[in-house]
XYZ file of C-alpha atoms in Angstrom:
643
model
C -138.115 44.692 -51.024
C -138.550 48.448 -51.289
C -137.708 50.581 -54.318
C -134.935 52.249 -52.342
C -133.362 48.864 -51.587
C -133.434 47.835 -55.242
C -131.925 51.161 -56.302
C -129.157 50.720 -53.747
C -128.434 47.281 -55.202
C -128.314 48.616 -58.772
C -125.876 51.406 -57.913
C -123.554 49.364 -55.684
C -120.983 48.992 -58.468
C -120.643 52.790 -58.591
C -119.894 53.064 -54.879
C -116.283 53.939 -53.905
C -114.366 51.211 -52.042
C -114.178 53.372 -48.909
C -117.972 53.619 -48.823
C -118.340 49.882 -49.425
C -116.154 49.269 -46.364
C -118.390 51.621 -44.380
C -121.465 49.670 -45.516
C -119.804 46.387 -44.489
C -118.940 47.760 -41.036
C -122.493 49.040 -40.547
C -123.947 45.687 -41.566
C -121.948 43.969 -38.797
C -122.223 46.752 -36.227
C -124.175 44.593 -33.744
C -121.534 41.860 -33.806
C -118.719 44.413 -33.483
C -120.500 46.090 -30.552
C -121.040 42.749 -28.796
C -117.371 41.791 -29.178
C -116.199 45.196 -27.911
C -118.529 44.810 -24.927
C -117.047 41.391 -24.183
C -113.504 42.741 -24.555
C -114.160 45.569 -22.080
C -115.623 43.069 -19.630
C -112.587 40.796 -20.024
C -110.168 43.679 -19.453
C -111.999 44.762 -16.311
C -111.771 41.198 -14.967
C -108.065 40.676 -15.860
C -106.915 44.016 -14.445
C -109.423 44.343 -11.610
C -106.659 44.614 -9.003
C -104.843 47.366 -10.920
C -107.884 49.459 -11.884
C -109.237 52.312 -9.801
C -112.905 52.164 -8.813
C -113.783 54.936 -11.248
C -112.058 53.206 -14.175
C -113.556 49.820 -13.234
C -117.080 51.285 -13.194
C -116.350 53.182 -16.410
C -115.344 49.976 -18.232
C -118.528 48.250 -17.070
C -120.614 51.257 -18.024
C -119.158 51.289 -21.526
C -119.708 47.510 -21.773
C -123.387 48.011 -20.869
C -123.878 50.882 -23.278
C -122.018 49.422 -26.273
C -123.261 45.846 -25.933
C -126.793 46.594 -24.865
C -127.685 49.550 -27.104
C -128.904 47.588 -30.146
C -130.985 45.065 -28.192
C -132.330 47.750 -25.846
C -133.394 49.882 -28.809
C -134.957 46.836 -30.480
C -136.798 45.811 -27.322
C -138.145 49.289 -26.581
C -139.164 49.918 -30.213
C -140.903 46.549 -30.482
C -142.663 47.072 -27.158
C -143.989 50.443 -28.332
C -145.138 49.025 -31.671
C -146.715 45.793 -30.405
C -147.604 47.062 -26.926
C -146.181 43.830 -25.536
C -143.121 43.218 -23.412
C -140.390 40.977 -24.769
C -137.235 39.164 -23.694
C -135.091 42.200 -24.544
C -136.964 44.226 -21.938
C -136.582 41.410 -19.398
C -132.820 41.291 -19.953
C -132.578 45.068 -19.525
C -134.541 44.891 -16.266
C -132.470 41.920 -15.064
C -129.263 43.859 -15.731
C -130.654 46.919 -13.936
C -131.750 44.691 -11.063
C -128.245 43.240 -10.759
C -126.743 46.727 -10.779
C -129.111 47.996 -8.083
C -127.851 45.347 -5.695
C -124.219 45.909 -6.646
C -123.453 43.102 -9.084
C -122.117 44.968 -12.095
C -120.034 42.111 -13.530
C -122.967 39.698 -13.580
C -125.099 42.321 -15.298
C -122.386 42.925 -17.909
C -122.049 39.189 -18.640
C -125.801 38.995 -19.111
C -125.747 41.893 -21.590
C -122.736 40.473 -23.498
C -124.231 36.995 -24.035
C -127.577 38.382 -25.116
C -125.967 40.964 -27.449
C -123.800 38.302 -29.101
C -126.815 36.067 -29.720
C -128.764 38.945 -31.261
C -125.825 39.949 -33.466
C -125.486 36.455 -34.921
C -129.211 36.368 -35.629
C -129.038 39.719 -37.451
C -126.030 38.577 -39.489
C -127.862 35.432 -40.584
C -130.874 37.487 -41.675
C -128.686 39.853 -43.714
C -127.088 36.909 -45.524
C -130.508 35.526 -46.365
C -131.744 38.850 -47.769
C -128.845 38.967 -50.232
C -130.500 36.182 -52.236
C -132.929 38.630 -53.811
C -130.118 41.064 -54.612
C -128.143 38.303 -56.360
C -131.105 37.575 -58.590
C -131.426 41.240 -59.513
C -127.949 41.122 -61.085
C -129.321 38.759 -63.736
C -132.351 40.877 -64.623
C -131.596 43.252 -67.556
C -132.760 46.784 -66.860
C -132.988 47.919 -70.490
C -134.250 46.479 -73.772
C -133.706 47.425 -77.416
C -137.206 48.134 -78.780
C -137.799 47.823 -82.552
C -140.409 50.335 -83.694
C -140.933 51.892 -87.142
C -137.585 50.442 -88.299
C -135.815 52.254 -85.460
C -133.977 50.879 -82.445
C -134.790 52.567 -79.129
C -133.342 51.684 -75.740
C -136.071 51.694 -73.082
C -136.420 50.391 -69.496
C -137.610 46.780 -69.362
C -140.486 47.875 -67.129
C -141.950 49.841 -70.075
C -142.221 46.821 -72.384
C -145.742 45.751 -73.347
C -147.160 42.511 -74.723
C -146.783 42.594 -78.518
C -143.629 44.772 -78.534
C -140.707 43.575 -80.634
C -137.171 43.708 -79.221
C -133.685 42.958 -80.548
C -131.236 40.758 -78.607
C -127.699 40.462 -79.950
C -125.296 37.553 -79.475
C -123.922 37.426 -75.946
C -126.746 39.499 -74.456
C -129.207 38.447 -71.781
C -132.848 38.267 -72.877
C -134.835 40.918 -70.931
C -138.374 39.481 -71.143
C -140.355 36.347 -72.031
C -141.314 36.109 -75.679
C -141.259 34.158 -78.930
C -138.580 34.344 -81.624
C -139.880 35.917 -84.854
C -136.522 36.236 -86.605
C -133.068 34.706 -86.172
C -131.641 31.698 -84.371
C -129.229 31.183 -81.511
C -127.973 28.709 -78.968
C -129.584 29.784 -75.682
C -128.059 29.281 -72.245
C -131.195 28.455 -70.232
C -129.389 27.368 -67.056
C -131.061 30.195 -65.095
C -134.435 28.548 -65.774
C -133.837 24.820 -66.280
C -130.482 24.386 -64.548
C -129.225 22.264 -67.445
C -125.584 22.808 -68.434
C -125.985 22.332 -72.193
C -127.341 25.311 -74.168
C -130.436 24.738 -76.315
C -130.766 25.738 -79.975
C -133.746 28.055 -80.484
C -135.106 29.446 -83.755
C -138.270 30.922 -85.285
C -141.451 30.413 -83.182
C -139.532 29.005 -80.197
C -140.253 30.457 -76.757
C -137.461 32.221 -74.891
C -137.311 33.444 -71.278
C -136.041 36.495 -69.425
C -132.675 36.001 -67.743
C -131.410 33.510 -70.360
C -128.509 34.322 -72.710
C -128.363 34.292 -76.527
C -124.859 32.878 -77.008
C -124.121 33.058 -80.707
C -126.954 34.613 -82.729
C -129.014 37.805 -82.994
C -132.713 37.387 -82.231
C -135.826 39.408 -82.879
C -138.316 38.590 -80.131
C -142.002 39.399 -79.733
C -142.961 40.002 -76.095
C -145.632 37.592 -74.813
C -145.600 38.309 -71.070
C -145.619 41.454 -68.943
C -142.143 42.259 -67.541
C -143.364 41.802 -63.963
C -144.909 38.407 -64.740
C -141.998 36.659 -66.471
C -140.788 33.236 -65.395
C -137.632 34.868 -64.030
C -139.683 37.317 -61.954
C -141.683 34.390 -60.604
C -138.411 32.830 -59.413
C -137.601 36.038 -57.524
C -141.091 36.177 -56.013
C -140.947 32.517 -54.966
C -137.639 33.027 -53.152
C -138.855 36.214 -51.488
C -142.170 34.760 -50.295
C -140.492 31.634 -48.922
C -137.969 33.699 -46.950
C -140.763 35.741 -45.393
C -142.530 32.646 -44.050
C -142.071 31.986 -40.333
C -141.273 28.494 -39.166
C -143.308 26.681 -36.533
C -140.386 26.910 -34.107
C -140.100 30.647 -34.646
C -143.797 31.205 -33.993
C -143.603 29.076 -30.833
C -140.605 31.050 -29.551
C -142.394 34.349 -30.148
C -145.378 33.165 -28.101
C -143.146 31.692 -25.381
C -141.137 34.911 -25.181
C -144.086 37.068 -24.223
C -145.428 34.538 -21.717
C -142.019 34.103 -20.062
C -141.442 37.847 -19.677
C -144.838 38.542 -18.133
C -144.518 35.477 -15.908
C -141.131 36.502 -14.499
C -142.127 40.136 -14.002
C -145.354 39.103 -12.300
C -143.496 36.824 -9.897
C -140.918 39.554 -9.174
C -143.698 42.073 -8.439
C -145.384 39.608 -6.109
C -142.070 38.859 -4.419
C -141.497 42.551 -3.677
C -144.631 42.976 -1.559
C -146.446 39.719 -0.785
C -143.909 38.287 1.710
C -143.857 41.670 3.449
C -147.639 41.635 3.780
C -148.230 37.963 4.578
C -145.079 36.506 6.139
C -143.842 39.341 8.341
C -140.788 39.974 6.151
C -139.282 43.416 6.272
C -139.840 45.519 3.177
C -136.086 45.605 2.516
C -135.978 41.782 2.652
C -138.852 41.513 0.193
C -137.231 43.928 -2.261
C -133.856 42.208 -1.845
C -135.405 38.781 -2.569
C -137.256 40.210 -5.556
C -133.976 41.544 -6.992
C -132.292 38.192 -6.431
C -135.230 36.540 -8.178
C -134.945 38.895 -11.146
C -131.265 38.000 -11.497
C -131.554 34.224 -11.039
C -134.669 34.005 -13.229
C -132.975 35.811 -16.120
C -132.403 33.240 -18.850
C -128.602 33.545 -18.963
C -127.969 29.811 -18.670
C -130.932 29.126 -20.950
C -129.439 31.342 -23.662
C -126.041 29.746 -23.121
C -127.666 26.338 -23.513
C -128.118 26.987 -27.209
C -125.611 29.554 -28.544
C -122.273 27.936 -27.515
C -123.513 24.491 -28.552
C -124.623 25.828 -31.907
C -121.413 27.767 -32.515
C -119.294 24.765 -31.535
C -121.226 22.468 -33.859
C -121.038 24.996 -36.703
C -117.266 25.333 -36.195
C -116.912 21.555 -36.165
C -118.869 21.276 -39.421
C -116.906 24.144 -41.022
C -113.629 22.316 -40.456
C -115.114 19.447 -42.462
C -116.153 21.677 -45.352
C -119.790 22.164 -44.318
C -120.973 25.736 -43.800
C -124.203 26.568 -41.956
C -125.813 30.008 -42.018
C -127.461 29.626 -38.635
C -127.995 27.238 -35.774
C -131.660 26.705 -36.587
C -130.707 25.044 -39.876
C -128.255 22.716 -38.168
C -130.924 21.927 -35.584
C -133.533 21.121 -38.252
C -131.181 18.891 -40.239
C -131.467 15.972 -37.816
C -135.245 15.926 -38.306
C -135.329 15.502 -42.089
C -137.228 12.485 -43.343
C -136.694 13.079 -47.070
C -134.234 14.912 -49.287
C -134.723 16.149 -52.848
C -131.663 16.504 -55.062
C -131.205 18.389 -58.305
C -129.514 16.385 -61.067
C -127.233 18.646 -63.086
C -124.390 20.069 -61.002
C -125.542 18.229 -57.882
C -125.702 14.496 -58.578
C -123.716 15.076 -61.769
C -120.727 17.344 -62.364
C -122.793 19.656 -64.562
C -120.300 19.602 -67.419
C -120.301 17.286 -70.464
C -117.236 15.061 -70.685
C -116.028 12.787 -73.463
C -116.615 9.253 -72.235
C -115.838 7.325 -75.442
C -114.464 7.891 -78.935
C -115.080 5.742 -82.015
C -112.591 6.296 -84.846
C -112.217 4.809 -88.326
C -109.359 2.320 -88.203
C -107.908 3.700 -91.432
C -107.033 7.123 -89.949
C -104.243 8.300 -87.688
C -106.234 8.896 -84.508
C -103.624 11.105 -82.803
C -103.329 13.363 -85.856
C -107.103 13.569 -86.254
C -107.554 14.488 -82.580
C -104.897 17.180 -82.907
C -106.739 18.778 -85.847
C -110.159 18.452 -84.181
C -108.828 20.034 -80.999
C -107.469 22.998 -82.954
C -110.800 23.454 -84.739
C -112.989 23.121 -81.624
C -110.703 25.462 -79.703
C -112.260 28.344 -81.666
C -115.749 27.601 -80.280
C -117.104 28.647 -76.873
C -119.803 25.933 -76.773
C -119.542 23.642 -73.694
C -119.348 20.530 -75.897
C -116.543 22.084 -77.939
C -114.625 22.874 -74.749
C -114.956 19.264 -73.566
C -113.799 17.896 -76.917
C -110.866 20.333 -76.958
C -109.794 19.207 -73.474
C -110.044 15.548 -74.490
C -108.037 16.069 -77.689
C -105.314 17.977 -75.845
C -105.071 15.174 -73.285
C -104.852 12.393 -75.911
C -102.931 14.121 -78.718
C -100.720 16.241 -76.506
C -100.735 19.220 -78.888
C -103.329 21.328 -80.722
C -100.974 22.836 -83.310
C -101.104 20.571 -86.390
C -98.849 21.155 -89.368
C -101.961 21.583 -91.492
C -103.372 25.085 -91.944
C -106.958 25.513 -90.788
C -108.962 27.942 -92.957
C -112.544 29.150 -93.456
C -113.597 28.151 -89.956
C -117.281 28.851 -89.291
C -119.583 28.117 -86.337
C -123.107 27.062 -87.309
C -125.339 27.971 -84.367
C -126.899 24.915 -82.742
C -125.442 22.570 -85.352
C -121.658 22.359 -85.324
C -118.519 23.773 -86.909
C -117.060 23.792 -90.457
C -113.395 24.268 -91.398
C -111.074 23.619 -94.309
C -107.883 21.681 -93.630
C -105.672 21.260 -96.676
C -108.011 20.482 -99.536
C -110.638 18.817 -97.329
C -113.766 20.198 -95.707
C -114.218 19.143 -92.088
C -117.564 19.118 -90.303
C -117.894 18.435 -86.584
C -121.360 18.404 -85.051
C -124.777 16.795 -84.790
C -126.045 13.905 -86.901
C -128.333 16.050 -89.044
C -125.461 18.498 -89.619
C -123.118 15.929 -91.154
C -125.793 13.700 -92.696
C -128.288 11.459 -90.929
C -127.852 8.408 -93.146
C -124.053 8.565 -92.934
C -124.138 8.710 -89.125
C -126.539 5.766 -88.900
C -124.227 3.664 -91.062
C -121.178 4.662 -88.967
C -122.949 3.876 -85.700
C -123.981 0.439 -86.928
C -120.403 -0.329 -87.861
C -118.454 1.157 -84.951
C -120.636 2.363 -82.129
C -121.920 0.671 -79.004
C -125.445 -0.592 -79.648
C -126.406 0.164 -76.022
C -126.086 3.951 -76.293
C -128.447 5.556 -73.778
C -130.517 8.714 -73.895
C -128.380 10.764 -71.548
C -125.405 10.593 -73.953
C -124.655 13.199 -76.638
C -123.099 12.177 -79.941
C -120.839 14.502 -81.960
C -119.660 13.305 -85.391
C -116.506 14.018 -87.401
C -116.861 14.244 -91.177
C -114.173 14.782 -93.833
C -115.790 15.694 -97.154
C -118.572 13.115 -97.448
C -117.069 10.498 -95.136
C -117.745 10.000 -91.415
C -114.445 9.098 -89.751
C -115.291 9.310 -86.076
C -117.717 10.030 -83.269
C -117.394 11.453 -79.761
C -119.728 10.257 -77.003
C -120.236 12.884 -74.293
C -122.064 12.611 -71.043
C -122.661 14.672 -67.897
C -120.876 12.281 -65.549
C -122.011 11.320 -62.050
C -120.114 12.796 -59.104
C -117.871 10.274 -57.369
C -119.587 10.970 -54.043
C -123.179 10.652 -55.326
C -123.663 6.874 -55.027
C -122.116 6.669 -51.563
C -124.123 9.681 -50.393
C -127.433 8.187 -51.539
C -126.565 4.866 -49.879
C -125.695 6.625 -46.597
C -128.897 8.671 -46.638
C -130.987 5.561 -47.218
C -129.149 3.800 -44.376
C -130.255 6.648 -42.102
C -133.877 6.096 -43.115
C -134.073 9.181 -45.322
C -136.081 9.022 -48.553
C -134.213 10.364 -51.597
C -135.876 12.030 -54.605
C -134.312 13.529 -57.734
C -135.819 16.673 -59.303
C -134.554 17.627 -62.760
C -135.453 19.770 -65.734
C -134.109 17.050 -68.024
C -136.231 14.550 -69.955
C -137.730 11.321 -68.621
C -135.203 8.915 -70.184
C -132.164 10.829 -68.945
C -133.689 11.260 -65.480
C -134.431 7.549 -65.209
C -130.904 6.573 -66.295
C -129.225 8.866 -63.746
C -131.610 7.830 -60.945
C -130.849 4.153 -61.564
C -127.106 4.788 -61.687
C -126.950 6.576 -58.321
C -129.589 4.404 -56.632
C -132.487 6.847 -56.272
C -135.956 5.284 -56.340
C -138.076 8.408 -56.907
C -137.473 11.052 -59.566
C -139.410 13.853 -61.242
C -138.401 14.892 -64.776
C -139.125 17.938 -66.992
C -139.283 20.251 -63.947
C -139.415 24.013 -64.330
C -138.609 26.086 -61.190
C -142.265 26.306 -60.142
C -142.628 22.524 -60.580
C -139.724 21.926 -58.212
C -141.356 24.246 -55.678
C -144.659 22.377 -55.983
C -142.933 19.018 -55.477
C -140.985 20.282 -52.450
C -144.178 21.629 -50.870
C -146.012 18.348 -51.468
C -143.097 16.352 -50.029
C -143.096 18.628 -46.968
C -146.696 17.624 -46.314
C -145.858 13.955 -46.810
C -142.560 13.811 -44.897
C -143.013 16.756 -42.474
C -139.343 17.860 -42.652
C -137.826 18.112 -46.122
C -134.326 19.024 -47.357
C -133.374 20.181 -50.843
C -129.948 20.073 -52.523
C -129.211 22.207 -55.581
C -126.645 24.381 -57.312
C -128.416 26.500 -59.927
C -130.506 29.642 -60.155
C -133.504 27.527 -61.111
C -133.109 25.605 -57.824
C -133.338 28.752 -55.666
C -137.157 28.785 -55.247
C -137.218 25.096 -54.269
C -134.272 25.641 -51.905
C -136.112 28.545 -50.281
C -139.232 26.410 -49.738
C -137.444 23.432 -48.167
C -137.127 23.075 -44.389
C -133.369 22.786 -44.893
C -131.730 23.967 -48.133
C -128.291 22.736 -49.183
C -126.139 24.246 -51.949
C -123.073 22.873 -53.709
C -119.945 24.984 -53.188
C -119.469 25.407 -56.950
C -123.095 26.515 -57.351
C -124.415 29.869 -58.510
C -124.399 32.899 -56.198
C -128.184 32.831 -55.811
C -128.141 29.147 -54.783
C -125.361 29.839 -52.260
C -127.174 32.884 -50.873
C -130.536 31.100 -50.625
C -129.242 27.887 -49.047
C -129.076 27.257 -45.296
C -126.077 24.978 -45.693
C -123.214 24.856 -48.237
C -121.048 21.851 -49.161
C -117.798 23.672 -49.910
C -116.050 20.691 -51.513
C -119.165 19.495 -53.390
C -118.995 16.220 -51.459
C -122.535 14.883 -51.025
C -121.379 12.373 -48.405
C -120.847 15.333 -46.058
C -124.633 15.609 -45.707
C -124.681 12.445 -43.591
C -121.786 13.786 -41.486
C -123.726 16.992 -40.934
C -126.806 15.022 -39.868
C -124.743 13.214 -37.221
C -123.376 16.555 -35.940
C -126.942 17.897 -35.852
C -128.224 14.951 -33.813
C -125.343 15.254 -31.355
C -125.892 18.999 -31.019
C -129.605 18.539 -30.337
C -128.846 15.994 -27.598
C -126.454 18.405 -25.881
C -128.886 21.311 -26.219
C -131.625 19.238 -24.588
C -129.248 18.355 -21.744
C -128.362 22.032 -21.321
C -131.973 23.223 -21.375
C -133.127 20.648 -18.820
C -130.151 21.438 -16.584
C -130.490 25.240 -16.844
C -134.240 25.217 -16.228
C -133.731 22.916 -13.250
C -131.126 25.279 -11.780
C -133.358 28.303 -12.336
C -136.254 26.524 -10.642
C -134.010 25.436 -7.759
C -132.630 28.966 -7.272
C -136.086 30.507 -7.407
C -137.434 28.109 -4.769
C -134.428 28.405 -2.442
C -134.585 32.188 -2.755
C -138.247 32.155 -1.795
C -137.456 30.112 1.314
C -134.542 32.483 2.109
C -132.035 29.642 1.854
C -129.609 31.546 -0.392
C -128.374 35.108 -0.526
C -127.412 37.103 -3.602
C -123.748 35.973 -3.884
C -124.748 32.301 -3.658
C -127.573 32.903 -6.140
C -125.143 34.546 -8.546
C -122.654 31.678 -8.120
C -125.410 29.153 -8.833
C -126.732 31.191 -11.735
C -123.367 31.937 -13.371
C -121.999 28.504 -12.432
C -124.823 26.835 -14.331
C -124.024 29.067 -17.285
C -120.372 28.012 -17.251
C -121.324 24.331 -16.992
C -123.670 24.408 -19.967
C -121.013 26.260 -21.988
C -118.391 23.630 -21.103
C -120.851 20.904 -22.033
C -121.463 22.660 -25.346
C -117.754 22.909 -26.125
C -117.632 19.108 -26.380
C -119.109 19.615 -29.845
C -115.803 21.063 -31.038
C -114.377 17.539 -31.080
């Protein structure tokens, strides 16, 4: 990405709305031009009996110019740069050939279909490129440098290893480093993808792009700004997007061969029959023009685009969005699928699953007070407890006055209610020995590692305990079962610890899992699985999943995922229903079958028309009917995918 592009991204928020609309129109100008071209062609066909010859030709001329400009410019520019002819040039020549023998409508249809295909391809590429821009939003541009007891704001790019910076509560950390003063709960979801913030203090490592939620930190820089873990995520996404697939490379080679082959045959057709078979020169040229028209890949293009669009529309109605036909095509070939844990297999938010309360207390009253206390905290656990208390107690406005409320970063919360001191938080915050005794008396002995315990203490007495857990999505178990039934290997990749990973994998029915994964670890696993299984899919929802998503053959994002995951992914599950993956696979397989039928049929028709033209068995009108008729048939066959 160029410096100019990055600068444009950084100043977008300053751009007036009118200019933003202009940018949006320009971004879709190819699609708009193609649709206008098609509209002009449709009008000329509907009102052909009412239009004068001049107006009819004018409409066709505008359709050629508007629809064909972008692809003609692209074809000519690429030909000059690479010194090789391409399909764009062939389509231009085919249209010109049709015009020279008087078939303007056929030429316009050819231009319209090709322009529409190119516009959709450009749109897909633009969507993909936004992934890098989304990441840039999370990269701080300035840092507060501490030097000689002074605070100086400088660009992040000017930071050096050994510099000391200040990060206040609520701010995003601008560079990798180690804490030398202060403590804070850190939201590391951009790196690990885990929903629960982590408490960090003196000598703990912190990473660029993460957020200090509730404490001021003094950080010593340990990594160059352009080599941070966050920058590596950006680079991984960018490099993966620049890689060309095997199919793309094959098409590029086929394109050049096809163009030269057709043009060579047309050139031969113009003169060889005249020289060898006693044809007249006009007959030879006429047959060559017919050949150029019937050999143009109109039906071949229509074999893929309508089928793809129909399948994409079908999937969209079911809550599955694809960013391009190639991704839908590849989906049917996947042999393995990797799934992130937090936010993908699980809901990504801690929920209260069980409460243990001392029998001597009024549970409803206690929950009402706890809810009112926890309501003052922004911590995800506090929010879950507040929601639970509101649901069970019905009200968070106790008659008791709550005073001296204080959040202890990474530990819990303290408040005074009446004459009693309340503490709500971790075991070591309320007293380790007291919590052990309470657990032995009240709690379930089979508590597992993936659960979080939060204790309630009044003065020196533990009166209750909340058990919280990131719960499994309702669709996860069924989805894994369906994928296995289709012969697809399932693997879980998570930044969480081994015990938690194992527990979740067993619960949803996944056999393979990889724990303690940083973003680069997920990328490495995806690449290794691609070698093992050939075609690999990845499902994720977080920023930390973006590099792995970009390196998978097919990347799938949850609809509630982060912007970068949604922008990077090839496919989005809008309703976060993992069972839709199997539905999409079935649509993909059906689409591929229809595309194969269309390709075989269209190539057969082209071959038949070419041969019959050579033997002078058809004239131009019949050749056009056969050529355009085959196009209509493959389109009708493709439209079956709408059902």
